[in-house]
PDB file of C-alpha atoms in Angstrom:
ATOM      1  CA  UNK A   1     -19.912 -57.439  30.680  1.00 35.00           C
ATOM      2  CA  UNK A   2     -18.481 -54.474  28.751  1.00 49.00           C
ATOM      3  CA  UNK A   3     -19.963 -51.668  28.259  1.00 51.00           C
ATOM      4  CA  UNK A   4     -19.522 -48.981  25.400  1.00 52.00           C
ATOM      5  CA  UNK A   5     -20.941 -44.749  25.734  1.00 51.00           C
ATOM      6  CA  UNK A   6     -21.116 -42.518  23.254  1.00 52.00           C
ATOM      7  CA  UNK A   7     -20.740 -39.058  23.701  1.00 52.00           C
ATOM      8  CA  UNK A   8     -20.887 -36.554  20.686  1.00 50.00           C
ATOM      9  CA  UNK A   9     -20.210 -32.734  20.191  1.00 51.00           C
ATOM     10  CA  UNK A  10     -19.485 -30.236  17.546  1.00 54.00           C
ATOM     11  CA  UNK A  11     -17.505 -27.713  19.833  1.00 55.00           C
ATOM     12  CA  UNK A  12     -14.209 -28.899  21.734  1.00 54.00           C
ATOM     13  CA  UNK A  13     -15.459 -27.352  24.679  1.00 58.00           C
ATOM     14  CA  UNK A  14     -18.945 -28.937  24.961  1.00 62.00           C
ATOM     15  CA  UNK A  15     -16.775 -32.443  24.280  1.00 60.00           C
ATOM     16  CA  UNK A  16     -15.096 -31.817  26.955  1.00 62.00           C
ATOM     17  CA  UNK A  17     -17.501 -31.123  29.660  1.00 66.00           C
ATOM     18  CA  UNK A  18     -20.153 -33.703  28.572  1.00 63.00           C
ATOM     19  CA  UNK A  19     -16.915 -35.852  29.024  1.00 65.00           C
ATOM     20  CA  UNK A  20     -15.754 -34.597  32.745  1.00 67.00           C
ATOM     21  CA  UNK A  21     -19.477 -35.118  33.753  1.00 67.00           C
ATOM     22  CA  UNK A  22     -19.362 -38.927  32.835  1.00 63.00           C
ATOM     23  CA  UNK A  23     -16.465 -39.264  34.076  1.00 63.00           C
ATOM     24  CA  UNK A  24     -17.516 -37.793  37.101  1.00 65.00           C
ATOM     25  CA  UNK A  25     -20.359 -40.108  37.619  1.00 61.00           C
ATOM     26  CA  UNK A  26     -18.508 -43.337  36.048  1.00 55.00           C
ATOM     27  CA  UNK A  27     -15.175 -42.515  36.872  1.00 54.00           C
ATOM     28  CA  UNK A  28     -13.929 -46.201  37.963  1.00 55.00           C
ATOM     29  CA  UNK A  29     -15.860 -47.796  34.901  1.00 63.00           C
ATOM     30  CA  UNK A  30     -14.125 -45.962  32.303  1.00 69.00           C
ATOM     31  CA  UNK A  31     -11.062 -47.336  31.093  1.00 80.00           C
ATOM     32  CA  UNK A  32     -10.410 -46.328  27.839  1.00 82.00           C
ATOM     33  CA  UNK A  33     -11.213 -42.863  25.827  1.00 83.00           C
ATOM     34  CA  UNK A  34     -11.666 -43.615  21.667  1.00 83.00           C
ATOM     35  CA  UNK A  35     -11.847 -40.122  20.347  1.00 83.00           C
ATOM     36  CA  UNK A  36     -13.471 -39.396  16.538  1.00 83.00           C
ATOM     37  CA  UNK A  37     -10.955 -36.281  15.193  1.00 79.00           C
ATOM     38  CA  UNK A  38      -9.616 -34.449  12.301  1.00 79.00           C
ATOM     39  CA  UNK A  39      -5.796 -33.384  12.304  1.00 73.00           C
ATOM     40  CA  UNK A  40      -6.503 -30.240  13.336  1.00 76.00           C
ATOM     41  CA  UNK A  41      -8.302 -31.325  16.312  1.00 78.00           C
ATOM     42  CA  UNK A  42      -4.291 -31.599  18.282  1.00 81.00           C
ATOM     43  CA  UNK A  43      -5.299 -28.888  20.863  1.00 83.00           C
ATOM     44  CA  UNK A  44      -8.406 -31.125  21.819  1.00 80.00           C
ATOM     45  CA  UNK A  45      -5.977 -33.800  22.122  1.00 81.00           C
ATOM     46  CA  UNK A  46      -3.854 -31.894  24.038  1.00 85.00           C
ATOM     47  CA  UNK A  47      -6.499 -30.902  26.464  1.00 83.00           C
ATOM     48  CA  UNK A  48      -8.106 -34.634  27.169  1.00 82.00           C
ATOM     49  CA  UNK A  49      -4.081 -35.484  27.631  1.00 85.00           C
ATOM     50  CA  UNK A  50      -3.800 -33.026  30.836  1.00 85.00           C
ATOM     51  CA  UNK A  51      -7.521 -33.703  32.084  1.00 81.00           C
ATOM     52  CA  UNK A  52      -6.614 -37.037  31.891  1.00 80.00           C
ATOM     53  CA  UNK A  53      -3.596 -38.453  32.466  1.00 83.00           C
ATOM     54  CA  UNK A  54      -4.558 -41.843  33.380  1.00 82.00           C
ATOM     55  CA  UNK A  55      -6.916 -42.595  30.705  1.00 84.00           C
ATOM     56  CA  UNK A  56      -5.266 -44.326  27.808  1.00 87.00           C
ATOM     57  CA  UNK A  57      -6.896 -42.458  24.040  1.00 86.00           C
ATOM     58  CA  UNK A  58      -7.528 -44.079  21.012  1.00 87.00           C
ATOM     59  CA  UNK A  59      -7.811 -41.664  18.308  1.00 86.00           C
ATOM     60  CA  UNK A  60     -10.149 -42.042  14.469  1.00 85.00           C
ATOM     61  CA  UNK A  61      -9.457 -39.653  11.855  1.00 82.00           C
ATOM     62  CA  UNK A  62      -8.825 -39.653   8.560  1.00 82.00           C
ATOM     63  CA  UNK A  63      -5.501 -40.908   6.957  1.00 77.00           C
ATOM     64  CA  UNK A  64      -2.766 -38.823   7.556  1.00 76.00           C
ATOM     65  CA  UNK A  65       1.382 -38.475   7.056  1.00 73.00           C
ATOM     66  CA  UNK A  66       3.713 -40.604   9.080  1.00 72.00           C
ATOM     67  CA  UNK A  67       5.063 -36.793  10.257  1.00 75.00           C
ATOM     68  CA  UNK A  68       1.172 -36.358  11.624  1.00 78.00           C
ATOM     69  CA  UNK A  69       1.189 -39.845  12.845  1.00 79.00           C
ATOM     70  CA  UNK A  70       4.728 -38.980  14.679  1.00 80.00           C
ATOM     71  CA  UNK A  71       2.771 -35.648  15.961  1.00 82.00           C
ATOM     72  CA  UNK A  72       0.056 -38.231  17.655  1.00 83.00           C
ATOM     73  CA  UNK A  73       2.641 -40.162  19.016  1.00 84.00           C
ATOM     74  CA  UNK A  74       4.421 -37.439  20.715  1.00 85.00           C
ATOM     75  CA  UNK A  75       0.900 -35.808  22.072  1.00 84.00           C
ATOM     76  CA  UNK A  76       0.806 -39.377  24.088  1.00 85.00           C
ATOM     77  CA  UNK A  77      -2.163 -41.319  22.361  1.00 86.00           C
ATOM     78  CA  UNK A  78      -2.455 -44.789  23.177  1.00 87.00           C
ATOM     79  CA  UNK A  79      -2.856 -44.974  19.116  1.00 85.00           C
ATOM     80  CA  UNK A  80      -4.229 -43.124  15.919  1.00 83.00           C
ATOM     81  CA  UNK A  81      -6.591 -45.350  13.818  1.00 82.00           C
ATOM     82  CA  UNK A  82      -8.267 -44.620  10.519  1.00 80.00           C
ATOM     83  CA  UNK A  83     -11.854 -44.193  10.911  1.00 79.00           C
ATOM     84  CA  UNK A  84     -12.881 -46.505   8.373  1.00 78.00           C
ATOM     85  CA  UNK A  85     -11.128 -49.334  10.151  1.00 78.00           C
ATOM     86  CA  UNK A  86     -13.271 -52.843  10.385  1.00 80.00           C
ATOM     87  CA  UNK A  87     -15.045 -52.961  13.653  1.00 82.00           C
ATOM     88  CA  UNK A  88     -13.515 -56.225  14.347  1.00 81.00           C
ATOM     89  CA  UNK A  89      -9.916 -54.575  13.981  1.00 79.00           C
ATOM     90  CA  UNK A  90     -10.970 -51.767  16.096  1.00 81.00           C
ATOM     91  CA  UNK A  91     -12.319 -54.326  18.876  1.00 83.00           C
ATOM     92  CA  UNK A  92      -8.614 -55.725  18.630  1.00 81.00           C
ATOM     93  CA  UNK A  93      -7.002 -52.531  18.550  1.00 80.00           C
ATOM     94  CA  UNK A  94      -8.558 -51.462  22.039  1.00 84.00           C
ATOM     95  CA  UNK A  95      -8.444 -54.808  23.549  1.00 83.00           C
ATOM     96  CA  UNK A  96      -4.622 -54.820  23.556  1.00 82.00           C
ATOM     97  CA  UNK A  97      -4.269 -51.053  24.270  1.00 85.00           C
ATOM     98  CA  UNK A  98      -6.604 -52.059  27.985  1.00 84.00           C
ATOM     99  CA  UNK A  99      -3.986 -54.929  27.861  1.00 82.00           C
ATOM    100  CA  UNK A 100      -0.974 -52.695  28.204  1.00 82.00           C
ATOM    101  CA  UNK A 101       0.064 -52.917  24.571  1.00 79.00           C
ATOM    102  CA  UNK A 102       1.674 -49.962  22.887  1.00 76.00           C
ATOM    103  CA  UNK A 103       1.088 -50.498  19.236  1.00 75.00           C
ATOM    104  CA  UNK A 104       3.653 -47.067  18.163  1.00 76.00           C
ATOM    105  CA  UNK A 105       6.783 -48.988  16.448  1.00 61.00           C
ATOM    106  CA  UNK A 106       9.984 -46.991  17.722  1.00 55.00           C
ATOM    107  CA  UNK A 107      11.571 -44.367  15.344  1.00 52.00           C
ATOM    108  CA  UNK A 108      14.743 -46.227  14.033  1.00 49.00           C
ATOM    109  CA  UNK A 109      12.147 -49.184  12.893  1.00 51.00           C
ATOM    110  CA  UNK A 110      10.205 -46.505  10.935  1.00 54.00           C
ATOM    111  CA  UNK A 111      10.952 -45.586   7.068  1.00 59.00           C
ATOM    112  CA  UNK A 112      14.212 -42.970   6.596  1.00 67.00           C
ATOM    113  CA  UNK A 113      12.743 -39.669   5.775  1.00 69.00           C
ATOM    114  CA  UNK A 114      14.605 -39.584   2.791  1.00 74.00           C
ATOM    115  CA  UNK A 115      12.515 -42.569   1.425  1.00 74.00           C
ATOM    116  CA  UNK A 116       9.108 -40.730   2.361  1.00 73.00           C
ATOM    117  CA  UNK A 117      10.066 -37.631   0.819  1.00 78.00           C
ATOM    118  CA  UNK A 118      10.872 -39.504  -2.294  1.00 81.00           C
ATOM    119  CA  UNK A 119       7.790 -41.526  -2.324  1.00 80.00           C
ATOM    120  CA  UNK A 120       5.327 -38.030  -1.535  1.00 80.00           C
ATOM    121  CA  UNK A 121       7.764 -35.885  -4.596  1.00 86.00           C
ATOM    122  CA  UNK A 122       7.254 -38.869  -7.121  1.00 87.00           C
ATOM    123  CA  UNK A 123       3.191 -39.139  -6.399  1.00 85.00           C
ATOM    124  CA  UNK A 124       2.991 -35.013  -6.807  1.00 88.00           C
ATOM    125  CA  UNK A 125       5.091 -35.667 -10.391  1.00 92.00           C
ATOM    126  CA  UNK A 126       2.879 -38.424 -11.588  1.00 92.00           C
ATOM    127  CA  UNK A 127      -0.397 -36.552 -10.307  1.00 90.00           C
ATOM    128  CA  UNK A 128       0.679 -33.331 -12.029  1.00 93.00           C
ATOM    129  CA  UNK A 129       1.179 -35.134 -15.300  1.00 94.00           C
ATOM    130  CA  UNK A 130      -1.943 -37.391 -15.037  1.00 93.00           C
ATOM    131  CA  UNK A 131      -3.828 -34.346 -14.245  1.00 92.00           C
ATOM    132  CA  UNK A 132      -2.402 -32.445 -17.597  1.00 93.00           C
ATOM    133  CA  UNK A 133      -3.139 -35.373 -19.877  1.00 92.00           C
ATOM    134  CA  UNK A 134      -6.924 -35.829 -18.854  1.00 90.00           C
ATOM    135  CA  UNK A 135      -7.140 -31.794 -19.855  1.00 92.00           C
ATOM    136  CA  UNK A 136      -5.450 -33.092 -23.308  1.00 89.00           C
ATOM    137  CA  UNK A 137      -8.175 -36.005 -23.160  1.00 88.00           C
ATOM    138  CA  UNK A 138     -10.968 -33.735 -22.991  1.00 90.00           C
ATOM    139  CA  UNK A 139     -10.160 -31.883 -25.949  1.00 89.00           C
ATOM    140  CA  UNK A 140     -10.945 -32.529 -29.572  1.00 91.00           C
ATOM    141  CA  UNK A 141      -8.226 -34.218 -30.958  1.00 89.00           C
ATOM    142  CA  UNK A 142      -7.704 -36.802 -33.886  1.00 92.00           C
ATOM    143  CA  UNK A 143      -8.355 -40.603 -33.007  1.00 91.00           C
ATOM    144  CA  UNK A 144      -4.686 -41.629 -33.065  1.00 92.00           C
ATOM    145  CA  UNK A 145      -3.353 -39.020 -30.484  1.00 91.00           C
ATOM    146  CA  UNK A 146      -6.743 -39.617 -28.289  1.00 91.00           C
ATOM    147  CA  UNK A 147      -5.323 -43.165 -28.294  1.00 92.00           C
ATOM    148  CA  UNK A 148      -1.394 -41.693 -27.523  1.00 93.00           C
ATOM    149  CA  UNK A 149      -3.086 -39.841 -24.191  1.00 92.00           C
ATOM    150  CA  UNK A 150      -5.412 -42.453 -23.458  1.00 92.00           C
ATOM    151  CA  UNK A 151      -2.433 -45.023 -23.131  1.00 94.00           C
ATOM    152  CA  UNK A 152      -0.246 -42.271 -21.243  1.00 95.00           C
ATOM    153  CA  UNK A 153      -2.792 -42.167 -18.260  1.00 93.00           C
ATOM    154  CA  UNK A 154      -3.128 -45.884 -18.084  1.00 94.00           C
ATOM    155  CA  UNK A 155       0.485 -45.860 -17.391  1.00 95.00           C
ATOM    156  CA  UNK A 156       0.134 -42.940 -15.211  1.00 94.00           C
ATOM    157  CA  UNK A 157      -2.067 -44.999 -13.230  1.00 91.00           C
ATOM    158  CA  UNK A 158       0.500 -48.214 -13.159  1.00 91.00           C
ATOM    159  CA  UNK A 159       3.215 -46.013 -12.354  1.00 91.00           C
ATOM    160  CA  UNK A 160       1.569 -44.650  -9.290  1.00 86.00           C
ATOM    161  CA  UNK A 161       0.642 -48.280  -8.244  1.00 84.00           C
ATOM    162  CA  UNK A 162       3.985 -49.275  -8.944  1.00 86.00           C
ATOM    163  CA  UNK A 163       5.312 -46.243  -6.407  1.00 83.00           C
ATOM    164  CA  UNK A 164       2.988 -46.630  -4.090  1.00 76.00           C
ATOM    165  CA  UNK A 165       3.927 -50.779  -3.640  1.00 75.00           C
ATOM    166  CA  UNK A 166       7.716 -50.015  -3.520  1.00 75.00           C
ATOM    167  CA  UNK A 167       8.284 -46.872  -1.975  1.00 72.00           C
ATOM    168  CA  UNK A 168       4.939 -45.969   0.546  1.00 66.00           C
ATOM    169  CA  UNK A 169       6.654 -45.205   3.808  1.00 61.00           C
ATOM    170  CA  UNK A 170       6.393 -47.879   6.736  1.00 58.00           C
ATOM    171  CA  UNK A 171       3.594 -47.953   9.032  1.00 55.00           C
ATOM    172  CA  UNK A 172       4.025 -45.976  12.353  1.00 59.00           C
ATOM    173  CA  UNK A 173       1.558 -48.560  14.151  1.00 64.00           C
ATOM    174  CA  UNK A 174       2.395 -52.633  14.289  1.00 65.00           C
ATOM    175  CA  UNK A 175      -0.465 -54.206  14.035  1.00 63.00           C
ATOM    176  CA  UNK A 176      -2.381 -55.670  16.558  1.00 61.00           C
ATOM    177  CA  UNK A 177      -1.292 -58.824  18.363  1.00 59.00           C
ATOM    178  CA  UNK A 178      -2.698 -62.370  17.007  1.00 56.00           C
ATOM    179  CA  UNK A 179      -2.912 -62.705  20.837  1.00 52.00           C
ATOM    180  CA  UNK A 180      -4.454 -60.052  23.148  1.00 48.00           C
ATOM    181  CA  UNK A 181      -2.860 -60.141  26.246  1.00 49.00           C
ATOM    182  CA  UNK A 182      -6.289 -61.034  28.735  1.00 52.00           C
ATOM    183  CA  UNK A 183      -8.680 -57.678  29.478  1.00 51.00           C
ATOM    184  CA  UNK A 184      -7.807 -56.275  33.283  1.00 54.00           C
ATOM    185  CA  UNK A 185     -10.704 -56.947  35.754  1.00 53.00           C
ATOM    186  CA  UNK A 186     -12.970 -53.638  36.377  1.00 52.00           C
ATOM    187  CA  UNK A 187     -12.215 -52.042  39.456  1.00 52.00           C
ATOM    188  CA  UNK A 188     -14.352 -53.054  42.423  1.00 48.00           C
ATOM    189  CA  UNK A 189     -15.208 -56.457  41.739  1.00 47.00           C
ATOM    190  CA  UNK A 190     -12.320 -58.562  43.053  1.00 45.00           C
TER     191      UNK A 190
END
């Protein structure tokens, strides 16, 4: 049977030793680390990385760039995960990471900078100019230029779909296999 700890902490530090003293007492149980974090939480990462070479990290946070996604990558997490992720998704994600699968796509399979930067410039232009015509929507103004702004945002809003569907930069993770390779026996009970 598989068992699941928690372990929570609002300093780094306390994180870390509540973590050293399970592992202490547990240490051929625990197989896999799944770490809650915020982008700025790399030195944390960086730390449980040297403590713990041998322990394969799954990371939650919120959604970030493909560049901070890259920056995961390179720390040596097993994988980055949004937070809000469906549990069963989650279950998958950490069965095939204990299986030996590496769900980071390799660089040349990833979207050309060029196309990201494009994609991020283009959502800043249309968020600038949505921005400036709800400010024109809020003021009095007569019913057929209301309507005029009114119709601008609405295709403010189907341009930024329209972006977002043909230009969003590819995903840094493949997604989890349909099969999950079978879950390694725990130590000690061959």
């Amino acid at each position: 049977m598989q068992r699941i700890q928690t372990l929570a902490s609002d300093q780094p530090g306390d994180l870390q030793n509540l973590l050293s003293e399970r592992l202490q007492q547990t240490q051929p149980l625990v197989n896999l680390l799944v770490v809650d974090l915020e982008p700025v939480d790399i030195p944390l990462c960086q730390s449980l990385r040297r403590r713990y070479p041998h322990l394969p990290i799954l990371a939650l946070g919120p959604p970030v760039s493909r560049d901070q996604l890259l920056q995961f990558q390179q720390l040596g997490l097993a994988a980055y995960v949004e937070r809000y992720t469906p549990a069963a998704t989650l279950w998958q994600w950490m069965q095939a990471i204990l299986g030996g699968y590496s769900p980071w796509l390799q660089p040349a399979i990833l979207t050309p900078r060029w196309r990201s930067e494009l994609y991020t410039q283009g959502l800043a232009q249309i968020e600038t100019a949505l921005a400036q015509c709800q400010q024109w929507a809020q003021r009095p103004r007569p019913w057929l230029a209301t309507q005029i702004t009114r119709g601008r945002i609405r295709e403010l809003h189907a341009a930024r779909r329209l972006i977002t569907w043909l230009w969003r930069p590819g995903a840094v993770l493949a997604p989890p296999p349909w099969r999950l390779p079978p879950l390694p026996s725990p130590v000690g009970n061959d």
